Amino acid sequence: MESAEELKARIRKMNAQATALKMDLHDLAEDLPTGWEKILVVANLAHQAYQNLDEARKRLAASGS
């Protein structure tokens, strides 16, 4: 089991990754119709990243930190 500090550090990294994927998706939308075939892949990656981030935040909240 990771400590609260380790979980907080992991959440910071996960947040940065999720934000980068969000920006990738935003950039794809701005460049439409160029790159439209990548939208589903990037959207799925962003969805998974935010889902993982949400779960980690819930674990942190449940730990009382």
Coordinates of C-alpha atoms in Angstrom, one line a residue:
M1 CA 0.0 0.0 0.0
E2 CA 1.4 3.4 -0.9
S3 CA 1.6 6.2 1.5
A4 CA -0.5 9.3 1.2
E5 CA 2.6 11.3 0.0
E6 CA 3.4 8.7 -2.6
L7 CA -0.2 8.7 -3.8
K8 CA -0.2 12.6 -4.0
A9 CA 3.0 12.5 -6.1
R10 CA 1.4 9.9 -8.4
I11 CA -1.7 12.0 -8.7
R12 CA 0.3 15.0 -9.7
K13 CA 2.0 12.9 -12.5
M14 CA -1.4 11.4 -13.6
N15 CA -2.9 14.9 -13.7
A16 CA -0.1 16.1 -15.9
Q17 CA -0.5 13.2 -18.3
A18 CA -4.3 13.6 -18.4
T19 CA -3.9 17.3 -19.1
A20 CA -1.5 16.6 -21.9
L21 CA -4.0 14.2 -23.5
K22 CA -6.8 16.8 -23.1
M23 CA -4.6 19.3 -25.0
D24 CA -3.8 16.7 -27.7
L25 CA -7.6 16.2 -28.1
H26 CA -8.1 19.9 -28.2
D27 CA -5.4 20.4 -30.8
L28 CA -7.0 17.6 -33.0
A29 CA -10.3 19.4 -32.8
E30 CA -8.8 22.7 -33.9
D31 CA -7.1 21.0 -36.9
L32 CA -10.2 19.3 -38.2
P33 CA -10.8 17.8 -40.7
T34 CA -7.0 17.0 -40.7
G35 CA -6.3 14.1 -38.3
W36 CA -9.9 13.1 -37.7
E37 CA -8.9 9.5 -37.7
K38 CA -6.9 9.9 -34.6
I39 CA -9.7 11.4 -32.5
L40 CA -11.1 8.1 -31.2
V41 CA -7.7 6.9 -30.1
V42 CA -6.8 10.1 -28.3
A43 CA -10.2 10.4 -26.8
N44 CA -10.0 6.9 -25.4
L45 CA -6.6 7.6 -23.9
A46 CA -7.8 10.8 -22.3
H47 CA -10.9 9.0 -21.0
Q48 CA -8.8 6.3 -19.4
A49 CA -6.3 8.8 -18.0
Y50 CA -9.1 10.8 -16.3
Q51 CA -10.8 7.7 -15.1
N52 CA -7.6 6.5 -13.4
L53 CA -7.0 10.0 -12.0
D54 CA -10.5 10.1 -10.5
E55 CA -10.0 6.6 -8.9
A56 CA -6.7 7.7 -7.4
R57 CA -8.2 10.9 -6.0
K58 CA -11.0 8.9 -4.5
R59 CA -8.4 6.5 -2.9
L60 CA -6.6 9.6 -1.5
A61 CA -9.9 11.0 -0.1
A62 CA -10.8 7.7 1.5
S63 CA -7.4 7.6 3.2
G64 CA -8.2 10.8 5.0
S65 CA -5.4 12.8 3.4

